[in-house]
PDB file of C-alpha atoms and ligand atoms in Angstrom:
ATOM      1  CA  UNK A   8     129.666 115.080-103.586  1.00 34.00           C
ATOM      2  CA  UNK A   9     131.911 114.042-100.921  1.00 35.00           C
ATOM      3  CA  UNK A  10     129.337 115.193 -98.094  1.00 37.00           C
ATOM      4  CA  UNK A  11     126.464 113.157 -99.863  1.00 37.00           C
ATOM      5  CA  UNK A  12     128.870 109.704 -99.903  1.00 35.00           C
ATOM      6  CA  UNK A  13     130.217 110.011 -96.372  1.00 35.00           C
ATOM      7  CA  UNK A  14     126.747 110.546 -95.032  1.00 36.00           C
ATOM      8  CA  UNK A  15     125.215 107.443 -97.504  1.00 35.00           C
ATOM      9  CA  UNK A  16     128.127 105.440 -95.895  1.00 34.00           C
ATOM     10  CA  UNK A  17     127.568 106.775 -92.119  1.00 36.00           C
ATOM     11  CA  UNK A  18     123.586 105.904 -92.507  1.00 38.00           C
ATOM     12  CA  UNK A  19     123.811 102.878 -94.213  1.00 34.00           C
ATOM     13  CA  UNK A  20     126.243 101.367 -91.567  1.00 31.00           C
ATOM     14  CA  UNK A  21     123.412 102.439 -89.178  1.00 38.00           C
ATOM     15  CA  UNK A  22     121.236 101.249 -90.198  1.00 36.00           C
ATOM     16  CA  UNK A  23     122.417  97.667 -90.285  1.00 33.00           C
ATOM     17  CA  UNK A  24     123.151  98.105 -86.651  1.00 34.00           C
ATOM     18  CA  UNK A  25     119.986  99.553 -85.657  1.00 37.00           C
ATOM     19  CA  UNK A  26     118.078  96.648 -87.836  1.00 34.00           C
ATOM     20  CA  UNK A  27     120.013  94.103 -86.007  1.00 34.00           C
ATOM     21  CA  UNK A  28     119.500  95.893 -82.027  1.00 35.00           C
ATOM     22  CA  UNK A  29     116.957  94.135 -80.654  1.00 33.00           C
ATOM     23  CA  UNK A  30     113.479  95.931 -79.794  1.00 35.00           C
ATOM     24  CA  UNK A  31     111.998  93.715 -77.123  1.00 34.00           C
ATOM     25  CA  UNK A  32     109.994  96.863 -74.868  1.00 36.00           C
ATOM     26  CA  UNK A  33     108.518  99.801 -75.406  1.00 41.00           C
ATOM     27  CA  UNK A  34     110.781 101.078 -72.772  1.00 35.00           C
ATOM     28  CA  UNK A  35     114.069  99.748 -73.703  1.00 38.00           C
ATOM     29  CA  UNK A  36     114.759 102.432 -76.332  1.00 38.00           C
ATOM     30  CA  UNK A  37     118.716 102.178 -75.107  1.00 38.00           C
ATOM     31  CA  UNK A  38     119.585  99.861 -77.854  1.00 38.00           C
ATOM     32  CA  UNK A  39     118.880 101.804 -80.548  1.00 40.00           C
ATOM     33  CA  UNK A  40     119.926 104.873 -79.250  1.00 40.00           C
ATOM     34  CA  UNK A  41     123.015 103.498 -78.428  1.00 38.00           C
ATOM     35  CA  UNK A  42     123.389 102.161 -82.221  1.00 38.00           C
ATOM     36  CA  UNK A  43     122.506 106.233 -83.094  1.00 42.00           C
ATOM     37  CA  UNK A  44     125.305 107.685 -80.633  1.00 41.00           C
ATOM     38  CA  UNK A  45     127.776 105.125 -82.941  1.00 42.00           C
ATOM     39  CA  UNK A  46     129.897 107.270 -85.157  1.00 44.00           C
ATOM     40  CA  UNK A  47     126.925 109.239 -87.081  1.00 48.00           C
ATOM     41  CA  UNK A  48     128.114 111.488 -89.772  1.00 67.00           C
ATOM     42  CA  UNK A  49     128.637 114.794 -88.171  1.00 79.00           C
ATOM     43  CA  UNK A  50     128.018 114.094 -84.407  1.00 92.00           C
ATOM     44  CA  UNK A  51     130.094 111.982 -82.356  1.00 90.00           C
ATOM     45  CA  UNK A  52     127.804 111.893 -78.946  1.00 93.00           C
ATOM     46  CA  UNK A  53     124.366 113.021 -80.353  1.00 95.00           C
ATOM     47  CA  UNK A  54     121.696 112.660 -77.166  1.00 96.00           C
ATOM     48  CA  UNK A  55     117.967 111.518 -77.325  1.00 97.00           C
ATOM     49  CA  UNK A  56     115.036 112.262 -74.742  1.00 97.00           C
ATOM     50  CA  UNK A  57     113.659 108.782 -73.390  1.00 97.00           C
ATOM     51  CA  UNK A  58     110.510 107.392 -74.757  1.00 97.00           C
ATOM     52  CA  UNK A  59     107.834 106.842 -71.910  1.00 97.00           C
ATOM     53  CA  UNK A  60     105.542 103.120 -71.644  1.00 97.00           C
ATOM     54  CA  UNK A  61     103.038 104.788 -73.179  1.00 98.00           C
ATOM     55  CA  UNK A  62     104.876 104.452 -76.321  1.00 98.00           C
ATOM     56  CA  UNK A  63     104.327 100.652 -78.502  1.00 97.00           C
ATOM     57  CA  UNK A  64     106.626  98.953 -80.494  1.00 97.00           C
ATOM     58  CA  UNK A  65     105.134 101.099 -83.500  1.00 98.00           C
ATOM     59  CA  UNK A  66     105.616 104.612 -81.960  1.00 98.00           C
ATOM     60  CA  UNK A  67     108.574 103.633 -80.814  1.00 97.00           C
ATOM     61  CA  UNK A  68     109.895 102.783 -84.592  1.00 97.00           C
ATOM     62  CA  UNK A  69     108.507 106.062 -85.979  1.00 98.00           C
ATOM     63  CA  UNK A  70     109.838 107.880 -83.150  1.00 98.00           C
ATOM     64  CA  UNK A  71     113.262 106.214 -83.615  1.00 97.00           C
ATOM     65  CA  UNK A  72     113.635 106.924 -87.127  1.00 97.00           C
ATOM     66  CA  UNK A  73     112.405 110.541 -86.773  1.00 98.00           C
ATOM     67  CA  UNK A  74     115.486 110.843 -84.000  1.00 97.00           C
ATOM     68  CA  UNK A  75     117.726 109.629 -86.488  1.00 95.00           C
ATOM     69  CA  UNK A  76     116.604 111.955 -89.214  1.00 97.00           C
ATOM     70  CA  UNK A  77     116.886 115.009 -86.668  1.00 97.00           C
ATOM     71  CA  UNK A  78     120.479 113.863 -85.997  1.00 96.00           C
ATOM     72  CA  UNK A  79     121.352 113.372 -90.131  1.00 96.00           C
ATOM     73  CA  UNK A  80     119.467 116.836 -91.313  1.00 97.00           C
ATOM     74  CA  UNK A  81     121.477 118.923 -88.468  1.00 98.00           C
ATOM     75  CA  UNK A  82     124.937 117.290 -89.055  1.00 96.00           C
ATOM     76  CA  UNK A  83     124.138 118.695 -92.500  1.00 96.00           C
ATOM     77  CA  UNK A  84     123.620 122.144 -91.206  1.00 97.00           C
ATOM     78  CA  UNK A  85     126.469 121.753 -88.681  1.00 96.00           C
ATOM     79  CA  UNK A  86     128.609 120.552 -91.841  1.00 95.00           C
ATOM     80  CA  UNK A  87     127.805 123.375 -93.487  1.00 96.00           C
ATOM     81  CA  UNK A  88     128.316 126.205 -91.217  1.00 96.00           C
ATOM     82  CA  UNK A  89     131.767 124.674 -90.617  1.00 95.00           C
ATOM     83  CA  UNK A  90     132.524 124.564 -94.472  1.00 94.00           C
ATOM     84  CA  UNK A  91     130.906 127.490 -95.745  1.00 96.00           C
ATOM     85  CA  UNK A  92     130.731 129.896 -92.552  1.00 96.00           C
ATOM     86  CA  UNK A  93     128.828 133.016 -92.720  1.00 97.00           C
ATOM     87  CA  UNK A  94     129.273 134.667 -96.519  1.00 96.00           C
ATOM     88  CA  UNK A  95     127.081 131.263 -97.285  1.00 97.00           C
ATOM     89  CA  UNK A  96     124.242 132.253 -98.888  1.00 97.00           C
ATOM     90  CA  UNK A  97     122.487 130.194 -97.341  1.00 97.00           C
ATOM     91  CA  UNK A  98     123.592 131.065 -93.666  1.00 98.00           C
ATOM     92  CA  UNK A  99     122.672 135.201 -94.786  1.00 98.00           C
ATOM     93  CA  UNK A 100     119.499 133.870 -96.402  1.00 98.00           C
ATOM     94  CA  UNK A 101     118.419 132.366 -92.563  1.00 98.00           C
ATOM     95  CA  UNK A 102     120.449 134.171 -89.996  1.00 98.00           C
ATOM     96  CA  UNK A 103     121.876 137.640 -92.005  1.00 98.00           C
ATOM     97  CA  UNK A 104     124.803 138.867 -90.078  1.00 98.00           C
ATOM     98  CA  UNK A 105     123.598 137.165 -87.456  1.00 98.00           C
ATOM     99  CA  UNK A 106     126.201 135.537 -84.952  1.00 98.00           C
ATOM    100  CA  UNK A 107     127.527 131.991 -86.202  1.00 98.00           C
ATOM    101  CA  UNK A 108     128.768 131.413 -82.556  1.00 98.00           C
ATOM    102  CA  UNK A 109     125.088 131.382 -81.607  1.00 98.00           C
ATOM    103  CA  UNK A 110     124.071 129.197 -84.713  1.00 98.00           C
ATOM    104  CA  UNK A 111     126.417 126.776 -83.781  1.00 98.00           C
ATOM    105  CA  UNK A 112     126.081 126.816 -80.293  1.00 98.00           C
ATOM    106  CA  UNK A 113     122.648 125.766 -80.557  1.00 98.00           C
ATOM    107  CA  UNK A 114     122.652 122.890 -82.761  1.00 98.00           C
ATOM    108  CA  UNK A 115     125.002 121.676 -80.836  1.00 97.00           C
ATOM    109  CA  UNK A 116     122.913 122.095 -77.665  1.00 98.00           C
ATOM    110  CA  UNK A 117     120.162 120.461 -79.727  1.00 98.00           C
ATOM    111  CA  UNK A 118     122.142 117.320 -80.786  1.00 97.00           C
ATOM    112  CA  UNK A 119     124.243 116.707 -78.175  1.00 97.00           C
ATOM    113  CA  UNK A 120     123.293 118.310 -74.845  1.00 97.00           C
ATOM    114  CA  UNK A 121     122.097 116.380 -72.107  1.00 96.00           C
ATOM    115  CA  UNK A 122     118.285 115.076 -72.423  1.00 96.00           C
ATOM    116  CA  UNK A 123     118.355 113.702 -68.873  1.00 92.00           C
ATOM    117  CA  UNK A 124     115.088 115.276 -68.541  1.00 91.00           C
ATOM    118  CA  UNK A 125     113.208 114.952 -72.090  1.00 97.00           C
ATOM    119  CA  UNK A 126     110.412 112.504 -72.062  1.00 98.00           C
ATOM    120  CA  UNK A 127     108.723 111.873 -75.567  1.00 98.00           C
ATOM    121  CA  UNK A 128     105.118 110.518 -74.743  1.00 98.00           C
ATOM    122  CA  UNK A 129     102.693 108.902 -75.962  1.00 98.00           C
ATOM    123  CA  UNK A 130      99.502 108.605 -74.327  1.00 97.00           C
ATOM    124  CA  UNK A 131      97.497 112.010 -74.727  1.00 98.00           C
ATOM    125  CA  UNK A 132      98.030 112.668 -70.663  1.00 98.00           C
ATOM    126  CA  UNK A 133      96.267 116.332 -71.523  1.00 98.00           C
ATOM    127  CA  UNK A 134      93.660 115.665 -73.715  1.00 98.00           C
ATOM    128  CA  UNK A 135      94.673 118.080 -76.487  1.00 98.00           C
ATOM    129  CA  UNK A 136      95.517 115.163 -79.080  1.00 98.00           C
ATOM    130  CA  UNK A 137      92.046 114.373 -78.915  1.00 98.00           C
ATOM    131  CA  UNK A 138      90.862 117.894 -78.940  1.00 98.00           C
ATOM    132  CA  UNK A 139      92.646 118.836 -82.166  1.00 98.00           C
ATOM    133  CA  UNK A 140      92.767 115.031 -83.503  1.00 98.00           C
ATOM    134  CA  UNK A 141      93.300 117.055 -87.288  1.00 98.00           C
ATOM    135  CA  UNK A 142      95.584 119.583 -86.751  1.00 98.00           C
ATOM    136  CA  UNK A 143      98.129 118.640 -83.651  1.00 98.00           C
ATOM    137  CA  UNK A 144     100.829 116.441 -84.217  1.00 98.00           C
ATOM    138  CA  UNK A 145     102.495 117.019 -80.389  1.00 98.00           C
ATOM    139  CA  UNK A 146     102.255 119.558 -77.578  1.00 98.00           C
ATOM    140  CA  UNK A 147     104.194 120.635 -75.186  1.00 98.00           C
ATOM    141  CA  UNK A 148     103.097 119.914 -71.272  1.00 98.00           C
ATOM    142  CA  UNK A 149     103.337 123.822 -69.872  1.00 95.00           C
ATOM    143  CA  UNK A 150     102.117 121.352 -66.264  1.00 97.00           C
ATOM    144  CA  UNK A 151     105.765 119.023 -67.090  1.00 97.00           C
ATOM    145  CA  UNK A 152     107.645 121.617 -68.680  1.00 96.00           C
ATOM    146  CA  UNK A 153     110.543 118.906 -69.976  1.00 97.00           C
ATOM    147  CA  UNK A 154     107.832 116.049 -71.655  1.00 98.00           C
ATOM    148  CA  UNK A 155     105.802 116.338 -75.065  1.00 98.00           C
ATOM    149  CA  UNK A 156     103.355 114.697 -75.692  1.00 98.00           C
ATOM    150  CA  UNK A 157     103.413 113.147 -79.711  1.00 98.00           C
ATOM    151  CA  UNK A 158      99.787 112.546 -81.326  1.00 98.00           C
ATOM    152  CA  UNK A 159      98.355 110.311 -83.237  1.00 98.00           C
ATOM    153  CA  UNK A 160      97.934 113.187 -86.026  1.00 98.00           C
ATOM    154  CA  UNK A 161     102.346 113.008 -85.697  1.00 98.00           C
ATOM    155  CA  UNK A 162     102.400 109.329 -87.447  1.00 98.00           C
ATOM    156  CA  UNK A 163     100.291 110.233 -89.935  1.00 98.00           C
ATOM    157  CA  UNK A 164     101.341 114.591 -90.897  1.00 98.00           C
ATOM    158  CA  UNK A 165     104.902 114.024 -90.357  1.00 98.00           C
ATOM    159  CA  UNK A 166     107.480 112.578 -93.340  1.00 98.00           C
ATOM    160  CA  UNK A 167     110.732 110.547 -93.382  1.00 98.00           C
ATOM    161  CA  UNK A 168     113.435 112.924 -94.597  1.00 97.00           C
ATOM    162  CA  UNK A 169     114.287 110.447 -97.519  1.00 96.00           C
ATOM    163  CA  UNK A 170     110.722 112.486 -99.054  1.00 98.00           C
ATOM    164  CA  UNK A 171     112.419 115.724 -98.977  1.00 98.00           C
ATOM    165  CA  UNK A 172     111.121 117.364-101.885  1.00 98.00           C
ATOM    166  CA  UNK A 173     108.640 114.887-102.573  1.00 97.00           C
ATOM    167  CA  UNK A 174     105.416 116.733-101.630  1.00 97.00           C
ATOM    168  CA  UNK A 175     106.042 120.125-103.044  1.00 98.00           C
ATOM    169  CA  UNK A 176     109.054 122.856-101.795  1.00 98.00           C
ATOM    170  CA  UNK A 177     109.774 123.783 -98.507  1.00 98.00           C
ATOM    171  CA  UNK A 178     108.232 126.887 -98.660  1.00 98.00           C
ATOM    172  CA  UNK A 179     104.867 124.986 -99.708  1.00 98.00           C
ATOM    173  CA  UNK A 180     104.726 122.213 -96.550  1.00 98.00           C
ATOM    174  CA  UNK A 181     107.286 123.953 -94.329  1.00 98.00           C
ATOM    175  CA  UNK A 182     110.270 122.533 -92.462  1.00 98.00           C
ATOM    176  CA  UNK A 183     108.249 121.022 -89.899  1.00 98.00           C
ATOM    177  CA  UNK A 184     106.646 118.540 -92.605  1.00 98.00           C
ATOM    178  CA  UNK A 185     109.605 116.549 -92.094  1.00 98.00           C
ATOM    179  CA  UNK A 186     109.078 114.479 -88.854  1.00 98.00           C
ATOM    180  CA  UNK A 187     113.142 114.820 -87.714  1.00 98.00           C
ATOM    181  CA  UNK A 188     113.079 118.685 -88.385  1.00 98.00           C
ATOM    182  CA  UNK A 189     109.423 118.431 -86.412  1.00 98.00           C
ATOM    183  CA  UNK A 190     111.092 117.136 -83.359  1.00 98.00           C
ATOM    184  CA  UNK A 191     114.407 119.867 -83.099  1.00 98.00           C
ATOM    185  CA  UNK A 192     111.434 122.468 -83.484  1.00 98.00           C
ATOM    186  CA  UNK A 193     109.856 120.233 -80.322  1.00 98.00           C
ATOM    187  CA  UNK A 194     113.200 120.251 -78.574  1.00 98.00           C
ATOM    188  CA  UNK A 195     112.824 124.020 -78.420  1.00 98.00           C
ATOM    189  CA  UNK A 196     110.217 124.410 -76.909  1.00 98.00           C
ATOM    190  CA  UNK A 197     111.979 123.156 -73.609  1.00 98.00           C
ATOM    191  CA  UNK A 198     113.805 125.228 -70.982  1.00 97.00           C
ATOM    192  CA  UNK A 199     116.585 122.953 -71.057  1.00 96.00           C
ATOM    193  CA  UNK A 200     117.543 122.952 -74.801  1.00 97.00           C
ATOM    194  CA  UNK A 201     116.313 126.656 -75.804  1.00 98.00           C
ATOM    195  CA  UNK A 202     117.854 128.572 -72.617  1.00 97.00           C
ATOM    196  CA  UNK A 203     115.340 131.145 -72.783  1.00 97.00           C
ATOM    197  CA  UNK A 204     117.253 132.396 -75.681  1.00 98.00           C
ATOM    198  CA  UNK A 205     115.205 130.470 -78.948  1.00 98.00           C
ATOM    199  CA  UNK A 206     111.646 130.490 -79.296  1.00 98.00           C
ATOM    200  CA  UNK A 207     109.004 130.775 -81.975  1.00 98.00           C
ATOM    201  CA  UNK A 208     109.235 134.401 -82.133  1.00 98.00           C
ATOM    202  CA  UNK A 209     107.678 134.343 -85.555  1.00 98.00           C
ATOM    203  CA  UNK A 210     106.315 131.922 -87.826  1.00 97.00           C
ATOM    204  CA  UNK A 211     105.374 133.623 -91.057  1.00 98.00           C
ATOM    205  CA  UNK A 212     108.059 132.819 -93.795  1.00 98.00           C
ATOM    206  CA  UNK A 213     107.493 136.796 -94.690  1.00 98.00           C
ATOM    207  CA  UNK A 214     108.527 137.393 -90.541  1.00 98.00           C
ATOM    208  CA  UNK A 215     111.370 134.947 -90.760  1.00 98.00           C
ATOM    209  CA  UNK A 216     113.056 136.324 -93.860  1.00 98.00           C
ATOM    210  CA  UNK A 217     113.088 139.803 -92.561  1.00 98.00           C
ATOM    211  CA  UNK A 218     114.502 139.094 -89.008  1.00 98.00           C
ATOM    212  CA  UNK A 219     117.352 137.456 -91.236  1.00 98.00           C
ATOM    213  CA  UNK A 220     117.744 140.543 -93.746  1.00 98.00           C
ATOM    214  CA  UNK A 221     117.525 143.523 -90.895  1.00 97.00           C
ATOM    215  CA  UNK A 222     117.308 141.581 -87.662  1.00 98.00           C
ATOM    216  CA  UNK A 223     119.613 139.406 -87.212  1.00 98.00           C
ATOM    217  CA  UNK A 224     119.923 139.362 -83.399  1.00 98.00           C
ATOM    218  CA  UNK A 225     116.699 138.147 -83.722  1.00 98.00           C
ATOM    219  CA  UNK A 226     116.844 135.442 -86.463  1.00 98.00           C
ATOM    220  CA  UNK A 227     119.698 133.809 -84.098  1.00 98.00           C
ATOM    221  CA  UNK A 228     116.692 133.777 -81.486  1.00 98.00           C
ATOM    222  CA  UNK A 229     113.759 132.325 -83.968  1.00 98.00           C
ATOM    223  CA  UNK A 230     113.056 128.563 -83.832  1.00 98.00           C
ATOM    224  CA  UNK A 231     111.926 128.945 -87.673  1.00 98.00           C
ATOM    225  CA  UNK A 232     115.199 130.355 -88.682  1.00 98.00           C
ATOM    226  CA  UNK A 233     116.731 127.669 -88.060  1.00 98.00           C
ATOM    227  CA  UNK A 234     114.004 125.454 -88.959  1.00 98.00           C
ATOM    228  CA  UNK A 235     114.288 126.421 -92.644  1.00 98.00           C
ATOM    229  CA  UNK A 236     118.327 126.742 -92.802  1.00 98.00           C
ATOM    230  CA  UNK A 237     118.005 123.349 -91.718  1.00 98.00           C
ATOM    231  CA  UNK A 238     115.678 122.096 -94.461  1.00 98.00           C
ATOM    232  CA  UNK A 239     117.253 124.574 -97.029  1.00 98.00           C
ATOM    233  CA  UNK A 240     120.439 122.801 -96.635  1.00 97.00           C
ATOM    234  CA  UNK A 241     119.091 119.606 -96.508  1.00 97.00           C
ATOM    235  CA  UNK A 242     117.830 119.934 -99.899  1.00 97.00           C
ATOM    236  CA  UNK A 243     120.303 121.205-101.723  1.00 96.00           C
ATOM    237  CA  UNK A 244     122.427 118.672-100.238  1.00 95.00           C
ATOM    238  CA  UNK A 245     120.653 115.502-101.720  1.00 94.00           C
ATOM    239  CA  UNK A 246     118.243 116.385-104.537  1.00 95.00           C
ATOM    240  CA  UNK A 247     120.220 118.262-107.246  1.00 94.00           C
ATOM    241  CA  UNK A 248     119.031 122.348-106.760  1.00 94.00           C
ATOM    242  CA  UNK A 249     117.231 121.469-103.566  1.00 96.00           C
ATOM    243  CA  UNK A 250     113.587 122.918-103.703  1.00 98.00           C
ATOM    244  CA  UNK A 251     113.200 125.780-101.548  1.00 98.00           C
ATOM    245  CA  UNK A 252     110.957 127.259-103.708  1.00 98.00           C
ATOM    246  CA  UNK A 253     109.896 130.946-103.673  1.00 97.00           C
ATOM    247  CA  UNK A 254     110.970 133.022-100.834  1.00 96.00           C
ATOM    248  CA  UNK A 255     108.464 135.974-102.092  1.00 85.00           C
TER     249      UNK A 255
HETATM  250  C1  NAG B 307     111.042 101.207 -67.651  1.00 91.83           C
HETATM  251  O1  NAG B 307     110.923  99.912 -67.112  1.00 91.83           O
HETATM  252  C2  NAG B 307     111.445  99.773 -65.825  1.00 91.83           C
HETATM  253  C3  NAG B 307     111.352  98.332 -65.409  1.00 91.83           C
HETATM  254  O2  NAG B 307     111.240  97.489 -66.522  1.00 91.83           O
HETATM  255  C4  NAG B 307     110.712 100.671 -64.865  1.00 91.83           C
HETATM  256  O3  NAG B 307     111.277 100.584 -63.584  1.00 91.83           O
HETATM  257  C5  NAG B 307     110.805 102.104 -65.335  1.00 91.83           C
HETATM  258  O4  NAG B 307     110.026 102.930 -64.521  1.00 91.83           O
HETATM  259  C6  NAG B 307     110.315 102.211 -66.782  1.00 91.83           C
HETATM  260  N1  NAG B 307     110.546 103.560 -67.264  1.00 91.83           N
HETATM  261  C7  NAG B 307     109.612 104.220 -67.902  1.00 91.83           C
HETATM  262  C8  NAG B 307     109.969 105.598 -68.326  1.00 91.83           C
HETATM  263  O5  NAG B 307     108.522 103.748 -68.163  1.00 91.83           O
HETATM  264  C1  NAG B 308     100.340 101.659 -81.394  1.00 91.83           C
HETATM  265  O1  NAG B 308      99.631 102.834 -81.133  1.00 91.83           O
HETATM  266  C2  NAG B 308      99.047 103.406 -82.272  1.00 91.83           C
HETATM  267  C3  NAG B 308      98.448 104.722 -81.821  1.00 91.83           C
HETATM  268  O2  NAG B 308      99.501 105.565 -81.406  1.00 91.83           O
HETATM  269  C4  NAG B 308      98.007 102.489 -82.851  1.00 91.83           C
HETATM  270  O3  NAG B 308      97.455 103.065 -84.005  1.00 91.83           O
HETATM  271  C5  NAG B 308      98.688 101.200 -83.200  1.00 91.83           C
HETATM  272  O4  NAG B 308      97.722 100.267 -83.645  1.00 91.83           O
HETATM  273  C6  NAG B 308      99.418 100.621 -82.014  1.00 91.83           C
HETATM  274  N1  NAG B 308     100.215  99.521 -82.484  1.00 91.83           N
HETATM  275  C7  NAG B 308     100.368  98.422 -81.774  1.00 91.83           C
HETATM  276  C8  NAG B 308     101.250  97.384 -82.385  1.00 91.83           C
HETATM  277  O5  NAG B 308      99.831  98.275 -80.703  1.00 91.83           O
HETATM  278  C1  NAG B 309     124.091 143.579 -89.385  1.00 91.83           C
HETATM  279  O1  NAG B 309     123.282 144.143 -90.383  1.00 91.83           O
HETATM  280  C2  NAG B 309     122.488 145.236 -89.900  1.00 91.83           C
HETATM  281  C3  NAG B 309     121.492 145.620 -90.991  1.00 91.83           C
HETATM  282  O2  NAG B 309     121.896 145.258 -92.261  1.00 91.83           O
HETATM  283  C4  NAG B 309     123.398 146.362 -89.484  1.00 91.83           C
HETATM  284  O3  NAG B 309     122.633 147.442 -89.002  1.00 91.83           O
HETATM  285  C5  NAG B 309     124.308 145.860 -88.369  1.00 91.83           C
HETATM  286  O4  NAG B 309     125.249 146.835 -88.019  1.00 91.83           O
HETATM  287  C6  NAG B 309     125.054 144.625 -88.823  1.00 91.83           C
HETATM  288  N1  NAG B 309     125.735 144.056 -87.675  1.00 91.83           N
HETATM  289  C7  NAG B 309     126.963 143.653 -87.719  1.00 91.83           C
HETATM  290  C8  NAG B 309     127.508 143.082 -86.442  1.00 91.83           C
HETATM  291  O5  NAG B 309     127.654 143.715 -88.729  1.00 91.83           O
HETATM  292  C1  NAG B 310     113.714 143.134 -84.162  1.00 91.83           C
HETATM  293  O1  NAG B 310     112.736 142.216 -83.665  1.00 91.83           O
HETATM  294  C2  NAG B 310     112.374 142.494 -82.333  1.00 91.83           C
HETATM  295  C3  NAG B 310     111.485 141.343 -81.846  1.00 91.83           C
HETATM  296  O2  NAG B 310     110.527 140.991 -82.817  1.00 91.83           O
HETATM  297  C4  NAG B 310     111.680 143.837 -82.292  1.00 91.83           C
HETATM  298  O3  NAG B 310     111.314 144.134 -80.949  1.00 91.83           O
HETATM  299  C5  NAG B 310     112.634 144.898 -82.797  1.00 91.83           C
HETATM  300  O4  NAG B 310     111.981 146.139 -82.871  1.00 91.83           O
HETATM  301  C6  NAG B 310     113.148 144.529 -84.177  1.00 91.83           C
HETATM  302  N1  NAG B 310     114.209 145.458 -84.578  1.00 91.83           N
HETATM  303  C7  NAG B 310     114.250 145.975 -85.792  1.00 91.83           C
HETATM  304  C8  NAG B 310     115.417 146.866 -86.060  1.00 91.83           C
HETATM  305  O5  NAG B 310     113.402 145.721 -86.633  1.00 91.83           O
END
């Protein structure tokens, strides 16, 4: 109860700031960002990758609230792992016996490690948007190994984490339904945030609940794992039971 009013306190206080910071260029993302890295529930100095030109005022809104949804759905995790550590059930359900120094270590990476380098773009520079106009929301540039490119198909796939729960269980759309969850996964895929030590080793929810229940070196090492302790928390946090739905 006490997590849920802290964070409706944190967010609504942001959001007041962030409606007042100007938003006069596509490039001049620094104002809101800089009401984010205010004191958000959870994170003191959370980081953001810069959003390119190519990016308009609309992008640049969706983009912006996604960001801020990444930062509020890990500070849950985060809050969690603190609180509950690893007899949780649902830190064994994701990561088994897996090593909570790594857990943490990596959303923390994620949230507040230097994005010096992270571009978020807009303008297709590849060609694979168009290609896939129906089933890619982003991709990442293996030719500019630190920029991804967001799609059309992002705006339109990808949900404000307010829905959680809204469109069926977690299990049924998958983490990455949720546009702030959607970007973390993103964040992985680049050298900088994922050390060579995360990566979408496997996808399947079958694959993800087995590295957790007899491999957990490697559920510390699966960008899903993390994915769906990030969701599963999420949940339960704000809609009474959550809705993980069934694991099996
Ligand atoms: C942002 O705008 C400034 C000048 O207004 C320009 O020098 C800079 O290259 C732009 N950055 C990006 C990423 O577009
Ligand atoms: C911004 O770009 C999107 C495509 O990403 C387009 O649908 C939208 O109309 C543009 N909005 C403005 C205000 O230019
Ligand atoms: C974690 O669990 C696996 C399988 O259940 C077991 O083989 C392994 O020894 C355990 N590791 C630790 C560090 O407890
Ligand atoms: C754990 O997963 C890795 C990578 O998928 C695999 O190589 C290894 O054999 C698995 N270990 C066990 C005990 O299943």
């Amino acid at each position: 109860m006490k997590l849920i009013c802290s964070t409706l306190t944190a967010i609504s206080l942001f959001s007041s700031q962030a409606l007042g910071a100007p938003v006069y260029n596509t490039n001049s993302t620094e104002e809101l960002q800089t009401a984010v890295s205010g004191d958000v529930f959870g994170w003191s100095h959370p980081t953001f990758p810069e959003l390119y030109h190519t990016c308009n005022d609309t992008n640049v809104r969706m983009l912006n609230a996604a960001l801020k949804d990444s930062v509020e759905v890990s500070a849950y995790a985060k809050q969690r792992l603190l609180k509950y550590g690893v007899d949780d059930v649902y830190y064994t359900r994701w990561f088994g016996n897996g090593s909570i120094f790594t857990v943490m270590g990596v959303f923390d990476q994620l949230v507040e490690a230097s994005k010096n380098d992270l571009l978020l773009r807009c303008d297709d520079i590849d060609g694979l948007c168009a290609a896939h106009p129906d089933t890619y929301p982003g991709y990442h540039r293996t030719s500019a190994p630190s920029e991804t490119v967001i799609c059309d198909y992002f705006y339109t796939s990808k949900k404000p984490l307010s829905s959680i729960c809204f469109d069926g269980s977690i299990v049924d759309v998958g983490p990455k339904h949720y546009a702030g969850i959607d970007l973390l996964h993103r964040y992985l895929h680049i050298a900088a945030m994922n050390q060579r030590e995360v990566s979408e080793l496997v996808e399947e929810l079958n694959e993800i609940v087995a590295y957790a229940a007899d491999n957990a070196t490697y559920a510390v090492k699966n960008t899903d794992n993390y994915l769906h302790y990030m969701a599963d928390v999420y949940s339960s946090s704000v809609v009474a039971g959550g809705c993980l739905g069934n694991l099996s």
